[in-house]
mmCIF file of C-alpha atoms and ligand atoms in Angstrom:
data_model
loop_
_atom_site.group_PDB
_atom_site.id
_atom_site.type_symbol
_atom_site.label_atom_id
_atom_site.label_comp_id
_atom_site.label_asym_id
_atom_site.label_seq_id
_atom_site.Cartn_x
_atom_site.Cartn_y
_atom_site.Cartn_z
ATOM 1 C CA MET A 276 30.066 -66.039 -30.264
ATOM 2 C CA HIS A 277 33.020 -65.763 -30.770
ATOM 3 C CA SER A 278 35.991 -69.189 -31.834
ATOM 4 C CA VAL A 279 38.832 -68.259 -30.073
ATOM 5 C CA THR A 280 38.358 -67.013 -26.195
ATOM 6 C CA THR A 281 41.349 -65.419 -24.412
ATOM 7 C CA ASP A 282 42.041 -69.029 -23.251
ATOM 8 C CA THR A 283 43.561 -69.985 -26.735
ATOM 9 C CA VAL A 284 45.189 -66.449 -26.905
ATOM 10 C CA LEU A 285 46.775 -67.708 -23.791
ATOM 11 C CA ASP A 286 46.889 -71.057 -24.356
ATOM 12 C CA ARG A 287 49.141 -69.308 -27.500
ATOM 13 C CA PHE A 288 51.239 -66.854 -25.444
ATOM 14 C CA ARG A 289 51.738 -70.751 -23.273
ATOM 15 C CA ARG A 290 53.043 -72.266 -25.782
ATOM 16 C CA ALA A 291 54.964 -69.494 -27.448
ATOM 17 C CA GLY A 292 56.835 -68.596 -23.563
ATOM 18 C CA ALA A 293 55.418 -65.175 -24.392
ATOM 19 C CA LEU A 294 53.910 -65.432 -20.716
ATOM 20 C CA LEU A 295 56.935 -63.621 -18.721
ATOM 21 C CA GLU A 296 56.405 -63.421 -15.212
ATOM 22 C CA GLY A 297 59.006 -60.896 -12.598
ATOM 23 C CA HIS A 298 59.680 -57.016 -12.225
ATOM 24 C CA PHE A 299 58.976 -55.506 -15.364
ATOM 25 C CA ARG A 300 58.565 -51.808 -16.371
ATOM 26 C CA LEU A 301 56.131 -50.431 -19.330
ATOM 27 C CA THR A 302 56.333 -47.722 -21.386
ATOM 28 C CA SER A 303 53.761 -46.433 -19.878
ATOM 29 C CA GLY A 304 55.794 -46.188 -16.871
ATOM 30 C CA LEU A 305 54.210 -48.373 -14.839
ATOM 31 C CA HIS A 306 54.942 -51.304 -13.474
ATOM 32 C CA SER A 307 54.136 -54.724 -13.382
ATOM 33 C CA PRO A 308 54.744 -58.231 -12.475
ATOM 34 C CA GLY A 309 53.833 -59.996 -15.779
ATOM 35 C CA PHE A 310 55.015 -59.275 -19.107
ATOM 36 C CA MET A 311 52.555 -59.970 -23.081
ATOM 37 C CA GLN A 312 55.805 -60.374 -25.648
ATOM 38 C CA CYS A 313 53.765 -60.398 -28.426
ATOM 39 C CA ALA A 314 56.282 -60.424 -30.687
ATOM 40 C CA LEU A 315 57.457 -63.965 -29.353
ATOM 41 C CA VAL A 316 53.783 -65.005 -31.167
ATOM 42 C CA LEU A 317 54.253 -62.945 -33.633
ATOM 43 C CA GLN A 318 57.299 -64.409 -35.286
ATOM 44 C CA HIS A 319 55.835 -67.913 -36.075
ATOM 45 C CA PRO A 320 53.702 -65.591 -39.267
ATOM 46 C CA SER A 321 51.614 -68.342 -39.749
ATOM 47 C CA GLU A 322 50.642 -67.336 -35.857
ATOM 48 C CA ALA A 323 50.655 -63.219 -36.316
ATOM 49 C CA GLU A 324 48.695 -64.582 -39.444
ATOM 50 C CA ALA A 325 45.494 -66.367 -37.603
ATOM 51 C CA CYS A 326 46.204 -63.063 -35.086
ATOM 52 C CA GLY A 327 45.037 -61.232 -37.809
ATOM 53 C CA LEU A 328 42.964 -63.172 -39.170
ATOM 54 C CA GLU A 329 41.069 -63.125 -35.765
ATOM 55 C CA ILE A 330 40.582 -58.960 -34.758
ATOM 56 C CA ALA A 331 39.606 -58.923 -38.669
ATOM 57 C CA ALA A 332 36.303 -61.104 -38.191
ATOM 58 C CA ARG A 333 35.529 -59.035 -35.251
ATOM 59 C CA VAL A 334 35.574 -54.849 -37.060
ATOM 60 C CA ARG A 335 35.701 -55.949 -40.492
ATOM 61 C CA ASP A 336 31.562 -54.186 -39.791
ATOM 62 C CA LEU A 337 33.298 -50.994 -39.184
ATOM 63 C CA ALA A 338 34.127 -50.873 -42.688
ATOM 64 C CA PRO A 339 37.886 -49.657 -42.141
ATOM 65 C CA LYS A 340 39.726 -48.940 -45.067
ATOM 66 C CA VAL A 341 42.870 -48.665 -44.110
ATOM 67 C CA VAL A 342 44.771 -49.435 -41.021
ATOM 68 C CA LEU A 343 47.193 -47.478 -38.617
ATOM 69 C CA SER A 344 49.798 -49.066 -35.656
ATOM 70 C CA PRO A 345 52.255 -47.514 -33.730
ATOM 71 C CA ALA A 346 55.503 -49.180 -34.426
ATOM 72 C CA LEU A 347 57.699 -51.018 -33.399
ATOM 73 C CA GLY A 348 55.182 -52.981 -31.808
ATOM 74 C CA GLY A 349 51.686 -52.989 -33.924
ATOM 75 C CA ILE A 350 53.264 -53.193 -37.321
ATOM 76 C CA VAL A 351 53.445 -56.441 -37.919
ATOM 77 C CA ILE A 352 49.715 -57.237 -36.536
ATOM 78 C CA GLY A 353 48.856 -54.550 -38.562
ATOM 79 C CA GLN A 354 50.590 -55.803 -41.720
ATOM 80 C CA GLU A 355 47.715 -59.174 -41.236
ATOM 81 C CA VAL A 356 44.523 -57.100 -40.494
ATOM 82 C CA GLY A 357 45.601 -55.061 -43.014
ATOM 83 C CA ARG A 358 45.736 -58.209 -45.123
ATOM 84 C CA ALA A 359 43.101 -60.206 -43.717
ATOM 85 C CA LEU A 360 40.796 -56.892 -44.573
ATOM 86 C CA GLY A 361 42.368 -56.231 -48.400
ATOM 87 C CA VAL A 362 42.883 -52.656 -47.306
ATOM 88 C CA ARG A 363 46.494 -50.542 -46.871
ATOM 89 C CA ALA A 364 47.799 -50.661 -43.167
ATOM 90 C CA ILE A 365 50.525 -48.038 -41.994
ATOM 91 C CA PHE A 366 52.606 -47.317 -39.183
ATOM 92 C CA ALA A 367 53.144 -44.265 -37.124
ATOM 93 C CA GLU A 368 56.549 -43.224 -35.733
ATOM 94 C CA ARG A 369 57.363 -41.656 -32.974
ATOM 95 C CA GLN A 370 59.829 -38.415 -34.346
ATOM 96 C CA ASP A 371 60.911 -36.345 -31.020
ATOM 97 C CA GLY A 372 59.204 -37.951 -28.321
ATOM 98 C CA LYS A 373 56.110 -37.484 -30.692
ATOM 99 C CA LEU A 374 54.438 -39.645 -32.595
ATOM 100 C CA VAL A 375 54.101 -39.070 -36.345
ATOM 101 C CA LEU A 376 53.722 -40.683 -39.968
ATOM 102 C CA ARG A 377 56.333 -40.760 -41.887
ATOM 103 C CA ARG A 378 57.456 -42.280 -45.114
ATOM 104 C CA GLY A 379 55.551 -41.217 -47.540
ATOM 105 C CA PHE A 380 52.100 -42.585 -45.497
ATOM 106 C CA THR A 381 48.983 -40.098 -45.918
ATOM 107 C CA LEU A 382 44.971 -40.633 -44.719
ATOM 108 C CA THR A 383 42.866 -38.216 -46.171
ATOM 109 C CA PRO A 384 39.889 -36.977 -44.772
ATOM 110 C CA GLY A 385 36.795 -38.628 -44.556
ATOM 111 C CA GLU A 386 38.648 -41.725 -44.319
ATOM 112 C CA ARG A 387 37.883 -44.946 -42.243
ATOM 113 C CA VAL A 388 40.640 -45.660 -40.041
ATOM 114 C CA LEU A 389 41.165 -48.619 -37.646
ATOM 115 C CA VAL A 390 44.353 -48.313 -35.334
ATOM 116 C CA VAL A 391 45.714 -51.913 -33.975
ATOM 117 C CA GLU A 392 48.310 -52.335 -31.533
ATOM 118 C CA ASP A 393 49.603 -55.517 -29.482
ATOM 119 C CA VAL A 394 48.460 -54.884 -26.652
ATOM 120 C CA VAL A 395 46.557 -52.715 -25.083
ATOM 121 C CA THR A 396 47.790 -51.103 -21.331
ATOM 122 C CA THR A 397 46.429 -48.051 -20.136
ATOM 123 C CA GLY A 398 45.267 -47.164 -23.374
ATOM 124 C CA GLY A 399 47.469 -44.062 -24.371
ATOM 125 C CA SER A 400 49.569 -44.641 -26.571
ATOM 126 C CA THR A 401 46.733 -46.397 -28.591
ATOM 127 C CA ARG A 402 44.773 -42.717 -27.498
ATOM 128 C CA GLU A 403 48.235 -41.022 -29.100
ATOM 129 C CA THR A 404 47.841 -43.323 -32.505
ATOM 130 C CA ILE A 405 43.745 -42.145 -32.975
ATOM 131 C CA GLU A 406 44.921 -38.476 -32.249
ATOM 132 C CA VAL A 407 47.454 -38.966 -35.296
ATOM 133 C CA ALA A 408 45.070 -40.212 -37.355
ATOM 134 C CA ARG A 409 42.401 -37.044 -36.924
ATOM 135 C CA ALA A 410 44.677 -34.906 -37.098
ATOM 136 C CA SER A 411 45.421 -36.072 -41.030
ATOM 137 C CA GLY A 412 41.130 -35.419 -40.924
ATOM 138 C CA ALA A 413 40.127 -39.325 -41.025
ATOM 139 C CA THR A 414 37.818 -40.773 -39.563
ATOM 140 C CA VAL A 415 38.848 -43.614 -36.814
ATOM 141 C CA VAL A 416 36.659 -46.092 -36.597
ATOM 142 C CA GLY A 417 37.525 -48.383 -34.001
ATOM 143 C CA ALA A 418 40.735 -49.516 -32.205
ATOM 144 C CA ALA A 419 41.597 -53.486 -31.913
ATOM 145 C CA ALA A 420 44.284 -55.310 -30.196
ATOM 146 C CA ILE A 421 45.884 -59.326 -29.769
ATOM 147 C CA ILE A 422 45.801 -58.166 -25.559
ATOM 148 C CA ASP A 423 44.499 -56.366 -23.698
ATOM 149 C CA ARG A 424 45.526 -55.993 -20.103
ATOM 150 C CA SER A 425 43.472 -52.998 -18.803
ATOM 151 C CA GLY A 426 41.100 -55.253 -17.604
ATOM 152 C CA GLY A 427 39.230 -53.819 -19.909
ATOM 153 C CA GLN A 428 39.656 -51.461 -18.631
ATOM 154 C CA GLN A 429 41.248 -49.180 -21.525
ATOM 155 C CA ASN A 430 38.433 -46.165 -21.403
ATOM 156 C CA LEU A 431 38.602 -44.913 -24.979
ATOM 157 C CA ASP A 432 36.372 -43.239 -27.012
ATOM 158 C CA VAL A 433 35.488 -45.147 -30.256
ATOM 159 C CA PRO A 434 34.441 -49.053 -30.136
ATOM 160 C CA PHE A 435 38.025 -51.553 -28.522
ATOM 161 C CA HIS A 436 38.205 -55.084 -29.405
ATOM 162 C CA ALA A 437 40.891 -57.345 -27.802
ATOM 163 C CA LEU A 438 41.059 -61.005 -28.529
ATOM 164 C CA ALA A 439 42.258 -61.688 -25.059
ATOM 165 C CA THR A 440 41.230 -59.607 -21.714
ATOM 166 C CA VAL A 441 43.412 -59.759 -18.913
ATOM 167 C CA SER A 442 43.499 -58.584 -16.102
ATOM 168 C CA LEU A 443 47.872 -58.328 -14.532
ATOM 169 C CA PRO A 444 48.671 -56.027 -12.051
ATOM 170 C CA THR A 445 50.602 -52.335 -12.390
ATOM 171 C CA TYR A 446 51.859 -50.671 -9.937
ATOM 172 C CA GLU A 447 52.749 -46.554 -9.316
ATOM 173 C CA PRO A 448 56.927 -47.045 -8.909
ATOM 174 C CA GLU A 449 56.763 -45.099 -6.447
ATOM 175 C CA THR A 450 53.948 -47.294 -4.374
ATOM 176 C CA CYS A 451 55.504 -50.302 -6.417
ATOM 177 C CA PRO A 452 54.827 -53.718 -3.719
ATOM 178 C CA LEU A 453 58.267 -55.227 -6.234
ATOM 179 C CA CYS A 454 60.244 -52.726 -6.362
ATOM 180 C CA ALA A 455 59.776 -52.420 -1.832
ATOM 181 C CA ALA A 456 61.079 -55.860 -1.742
ATOM 182 C CA GLY A 457 64.018 -54.537 -3.497
ATOM 183 C CA GLN A 458 63.933 -56.783 -6.000
ATOM 184 C CA PRO A 459 64.959 -55.055 -9.678
ATOM 185 C CA VAL A 460 63.093 -53.619 -12.654
ATOM 186 C CA VAL A 461 63.788 -54.814 -16.070
ATOM 187 C CA LYS A 462 62.864 -52.947 -18.824
ATOM 188 C CA PRO A 463 61.604 -55.552 -21.731
ATOM 189 C CA GLY A 464 62.688 -55.353 -25.083
ATOM 190 C CA SER A 465 59.182 -54.352 -26.962
ATOM 191 C CA ARG A 466 56.582 -50.998 -27.050
ATOM 192 C CA VAL A 467 53.637 -51.847 -24.903
ATOM 193 C CA SER A 468 50.863 -48.998 -24.348
HETATM 194 ZN ZN1 LIG B 38 58.957 -51.581 -9.320
#
């Protein structure tokens, strides 16, 4: 079907040193022994462009007219997907803890929106971004990410495409075996959902 498989995407992450092992606190609040630092792949414009083209190929049939991404993690890949589709790419960002459109970005009622993220873990920030679009009256036609690390359990109510699906364990802090073992927890320097 697609020439790009989970394995080829993960090879790309390995080459960039973007597959980290340790004890991480994700933005969702969950702890995990693994972290995927998309920024280390996307720092290479040719890699970012390739990921954007591959996502665009999977979502073109949804006919999005604008790409909306959550800052900061989604901005680079959102821009590349928008470029590949030939549509506008905008982003939502946090103000007083709430995700909102700023900088004069607007969506019009009925506008077909594709939500693009770098990594989806629980789907929380993707859902929040979908709500930002719906609050403007726009129609969310789908969501996409480079990595779905929920193992396919993101439970979104729109069509969802990821270039790679991986199953990395996540733990509530209270029941985290790495915490129980006394291993210090690290917050990676980037957003994950
Ligand atoms: Zn822990």
